Structures are given as C-alpha cells and as structure tokens.
Amino acid sequence: MIKKLQLAILPILSAFFLASDLSAHPHLFIDSHVTVVFDQKGLAGFKMKWIFDEMSASTYIMDYDTDSDGVFNDKEFDILKEEAFDNLKNYDYMTSIFIENKEFKVQFVKDFYAEIVKGRLIYYFTIPCHVRAISQEKDITIAVYD
C-alpha cells in the first residue's frame, strides 16, 4: 500500500533582469495545484490545475479568444492546445515525478481543458502515473517547475 507521498511543488521562478541593458526576461507565473488520484489498484495519476498570472493570461486570452467573448470555442480551443499546450510535452509538461528515486518520464497527458475565469487562464489536465499498491511503503515525489 502506498503510505507516503511527498508533494514538492516548486515555485515558478521570477523574472531575471539583464544588468547590462536593464531589460527584463519575461516569465510566466502559475499557481499550480496537484490532486493525487487513486483507483482500486493504487496510484492512478495526478490531476493538474494551472492558474496563469493576470499578465500572462491576458496575452493568451488576447491571442486565442479571437472573438473576445471570454470563452474558448472549439476552434479557439484547438488552436490554443496545438500552439500553446502540446509543445509542453517536450518539457515533460513542466513536471518531475520520481518513484523510489527513479525518474518517471511524463510521456502524455489526458483530459486537457482550458478556460477563462475572471480574466485568468486556467489549464486542467491529468498525468497518468500508475503505481500498484503493495504492502511496502513507496516514496513518490512530484514537482512542478518552470
């Protein structure tokens, strides 16, 4: 049985300034929420919820909510997913998972959904990660990073 689950959510790094010309390097700031999902066999995965900061959200909303109605229609959603989300696969969806100190590579996600709530962009998706429950303790660590 899984007795121990460590969740280490690393803060998204702040912007860095280049001293030579005092220009800023923009970064996203995301509030990340992780929900651990279990099934009859043990750990089934992690439900992710990312809430984008107001500035980043406004840029994404301006770019992808092309009819400016505050909702992603099917066409807008498909373009957002293709252009802004699918590429995150190359970065393991900004998530590190270790099971017994062995890296679990995030190969795919499921149930991706994006919405606009009070001017903020929110991503929802699930990372499948199956770990069978046994009588011994398992050490599982998850970290969301930038």
Coordinates of N, CA and C in Angstrom, one line a residue, residues 16-25:
F16 N 14.2 37.5 -14.5 CA 15.6 37.8 -14.3 C 15.8 39.1 -15.1
F17 N 16.7 40.0 -14.6 CA 17.0 41.2 -15.3 C 18.4 41.1 -15.7
L18 N 18.6 41.6 -17.0 CA 20.0 41.6 -17.5 C 20.6 43.0 -17.1
A19 N 21.7 42.9 -16.3 CA 22.3 44.1 -15.7 C 22.8 45.0 -16.8
S20 N 23.3 44.4 -17.9 CA 24.0 45.2 -18.9 C 23.0 46.3 -19.6
D21 N 21.8 45.9 -19.9 CA 20.9 46.8 -20.5 C 19.6 47.0 -19.8
L22 N 19.5 46.5 -18.6 CA 18.3 46.6 -17.8 C 17.0 46.2 -18.4
S23 N 17.1 45.3 -19.3 CA 15.8 44.7 -19.9 C 15.4 43.5 -19.2
A24 N 14.1 43.2 -19.2 CA 13.6 42.1 -18.4 C 13.4 40.9 -19.3
H25 N 13.5 39.7 -18.7 CA 13.2 38.5 -19.4 C 11.9 38.0 -18.9

